[in-house]
Coordinates of C-alpha atoms in Angstrom, one line a residue:
M1 CA 42.9 39.0 46.9
L2 CA 42.5 40.7 49.8
T3 CA 40.1 43.3 48.1
L4 CA 38.1 40.4 46.8
A5 CA 37.8 39.1 50.0
S6 CA 36.6 42.0 51.1
K7 CA 34.3 43.0 48.5
L8 CA 32.6 39.8 49.2
K9 CA 32.3 40.7 53.0
R10 CA 31.2 44.0 52.2
D11 CA 28.4 42.2 49.4
E12 CA 27.3 39.9 52.6
G13 CA 27.0 43.0 54.9
V14 CA 24.4 44.5 52.6
K15 CA 22.5 41.5 51.9
A16 CA 22.5 41.0 55.6
G17 CA 21.0 44.4 56.0
R18 CA 17.8 43.7 54.5
P19 CA 14.5 45.1 56.6
P20 CA 13.7 42.1 59.3
G21 CA 10.0 40.3 58.5
G22 CA 11.2 40.8 54.4
P23 CA 10.7 38.4 52.0
S24 CA 13.0 35.6 52.5
D25 CA 15.2 35.1 49.3
S26 CA 17.6 32.1 49.6
S27 CA 19.8 33.9 46.7
H28 CA 20.5 36.1 49.0
R29 CA 21.9 33.8 51.9
V30 CA 25.9 33.3 51.8
S31 CA 26.6 29.3 52.0
I32 CA 28.4 28.2 54.7
R33 CA 31.2 27.7 52.1
D34 CA 31.2 30.9 50.9
R35 CA 31.8 32.2 54.1
L36 CA 34.8 29.9 54.6
L37 CA 36.0 30.6 51.6
I38 CA 36.1 34.8 52.2
K39 CA 38.4 33.9 55.0
E40 CA 40.3 31.3 53.3
V41 CA 41.1 33.6 50.4
A42 CA 42.4 36.4 52.5
E43 CA 44.5 33.9 54.2
L44 CA 45.1 32.3 51.0
E45 CA 46.8 35.7 49.4
A46 CA 48.6 36.1 52.8
N47 CA 50.8 33.0 52.2
L48 CA 50.6 32.1 48.6
P49 CA 54.4 30.3 47.6
S50 CA 56.4 32.7 45.7
T51 CA 56.3 29.7 42.9
C52 CA 52.2 30.3 42.9
K53 CA 49.5 32.3 41.3
A54 CA 45.8 32.0 42.0
S55 CA 43.5 33.9 40.0
F56 CA 39.4 34.2 40.1
P57 CA 37.5 34.4 36.6
D58 CA 35.0 35.7 38.5
E59 CA 35.2 37.7 41.5
N60 CA 32.0 36.4 42.9
K61 CA 32.8 33.2 42.7
L62 CA 35.2 32.5 45.3
H63 CA 34.7 28.6 44.8
H64 CA 36.1 28.4 41.3
F65 CA 39.7 29.5 40.8
Q66 CA 42.8 28.9 39.0
L67 CA 46.2 27.9 40.0
A68 CA 49.7 28.8 38.0
V69 CA 52.5 27.0 39.7
S70 CA 55.7 27.9 38.1
P71 CA 58.5 25.3 40.1
D72 CA 62.0 27.2 40.7
E73 CA 63.9 23.8 40.9
G74 CA 64.1 20.0 40.8
Y75 CA 62.8 18.3 36.8
Y76 CA 59.6 20.5 36.0
Q77 CA 61.5 24.1 37.4
S78 CA 61.4 25.8 33.9
G79 CA 57.2 24.6 33.1
T80 CA 54.3 26.8 34.0
F81 CA 51.1 24.4 35.4
H82 CA 47.6 25.3 35.2
F83 CA 45.1 23.5 37.8
E84 CA 41.7 24.2 38.1
I85 CA 40.1 24.5 41.5
D86 CA 36.4 23.9 42.3
V87 CA 35.1 24.0 45.7
P88 CA 32.0 21.9 46.2
E89 CA 28.9 23.2 48.1
A90 CA 29.7 20.8 50.9
Y91 CA 33.3 21.9 51.8
N92 CA 34.8 22.0 54.1
M93 CA 33.4 18.5 54.7
V94 CA 34.8 17.6 51.4
P95 CA 37.7 18.5 49.4
P96 CA 38.1 20.7 46.5
K97 CA 38.5 19.1 43.3
V98 CA 41.2 19.8 41.7
K99 CA 42.5 19.4 37.8
C100 CA 45.8 20.0 36.0
Q101 CA 44.9 22.1 33.0
T102 CA 48.5 20.8 31.6
R103 CA 49.8 18.0 29.9
I104 CA 52.6 16.7 32.0
W105 CA 55.0 13.5 32.3
H106 CA 54.6 13.5 36.2
P107 CA 54.1 10.1 38.5
N108 CA 51.6 11.7 40.3
I109 CA 49.5 13.5 37.9
A110 CA 47.7 11.8 35.1
E111 CA 48.4 13.2 31.5
T112 CA 44.5 13.7 31.8
G113 CA 44.7 16.0 34.3
E114 CA 43.8 13.6 37.3
I115 CA 46.1 14.4 40.5
C116 CA 47.4 11.8 43.2
L117 CA 47.7 13.8 46.4
S118 CA 46.5 12.4 49.8
L119 CA 44.9 15.8 51.0
L120 CA 42.7 15.5 48.2
R121 CA 41.1 12.1 49.1
E122 CA 37.9 12.2 50.8
H123 CA 38.7 9.0 52.4
S124 CA 42.1 7.9 53.2
I125 CA 42.9 4.7 55.2
D126 CA 46.5 6.1 56.4
G127 CA 44.8 9.7 57.8
T128 CA 46.6 11.6 55.4
G129 CA 43.2 12.2 53.3
W130 CA 40.9 15.3 53.6
A131 CA 39.9 16.8 57.3
P132 CA 37.6 19.5 57.9
T133 CA 40.5 21.4 59.2
R134 CA 42.5 21.7 56.5
T135 CA 42.0 24.7 53.9
L136 CA 42.8 25.8 50.8
K137 CA 46.1 27.0 51.7
D138 CA 46.7 23.3 52.3
V139 CA 45.9 22.5 48.8
V140 CA 47.7 25.1 47.2
W141 CA 50.9 24.1 49.2
G142 CA 50.1 20.6 48.3
L143 CA 50.1 20.9 44.2
N144 CA 53.2 23.3 44.8
S145 CA 54.9 20.8 46.8
L146 CA 53.7 17.4 44.2
F147 CA 57.0 19.4 42.3
T148 CA 59.5 19.3 44.7
D149 CA 59.2 17.1 48.1
L150 CA 56.3 15.4 47.3
L151 CA 57.5 14.5 44.0
N152 CA 56.6 10.3 44.7
F153 CA 58.0 7.6 42.2
D154 CA 56.7 4.8 44.8
D155 CA 53.1 5.2 44.8
P156 CA 52.5 7.2 41.1
L157 CA 49.3 7.7 39.4
N158 CA 51.0 7.7 36.1
I159 CA 52.7 4.0 36.4
D160 CA 54.4 4.6 33.2
A161 CA 56.0 7.9 34.3
A162 CA 57.1 6.3 37.5
E163 CA 58.7 3.1 35.7
H164 CA 60.2 5.4 33.0
H165 CA 61.9 7.6 35.7
L166 CA 63.2 4.2 37.3
R167 CA 64.9 2.7 34.1
D168 CA 66.1 5.6 32.7
K169 CA 66.3 9.1 35.0
E170 CA 68.1 11.0 32.3
D171 CA 65.4 10.3 29.5
F172 CA 62.5 10.9 32.0
R173 CA 64.5 14.2 32.3
N174 CA 64.3 14.8 28.7
K175 CA 60.6 13.5 28.4
V176 CA 59.5 16.1 30.8
Q177 CA 61.8 18.9 29.4
D178 CA 59.6 17.9 26.0
Y179 CA 56.5 17.9 27.9
I180 CA 57.2 21.3 29.5
K181 CA 58.6 22.8 26.0
H182 CA 55.3 22.0 24.2
Y183 CA 52.4 22.3 26.9
A184 CA 54.1 24.5 29.8
R185 CA 55.2 27.2 28.5

């Protein structure tokens, strides 16, 4: 990732080195979002949890990337879960859009991929939602923690999964393992 950030910085410098008074080409301007992402991708690379792997399908588009989370403890420890992260142009005033690409039986992730993680909320009553001071590192660490300490059965998105856990923890564990076997290997 550091080489990716370096490449984009270098490309930005080349674009900025155009002769003064030349034609203004908006395609050569680097957005505020992209400037932030150059810095944040380098920081993310240096602070990525050992259970996570980030990949950028297009090295020129830091605003779109994938994250693979392979928990090393808890209910989900034998699976690998893939997330798609899109950073909107209005970033860092709004949070990235995140979707789980792996079907999962989880109280905070719907089977269709929607995610309940407070820091991804644009507006939050309790103050734990998105703020411009948050970074991609916070998003990645938050997603990683959904499989351990942020696993929340009391405020579920997938109510059926949370109720299943409440009714029968062992059967819940078996269903999680069945989903991992079929979707998360």
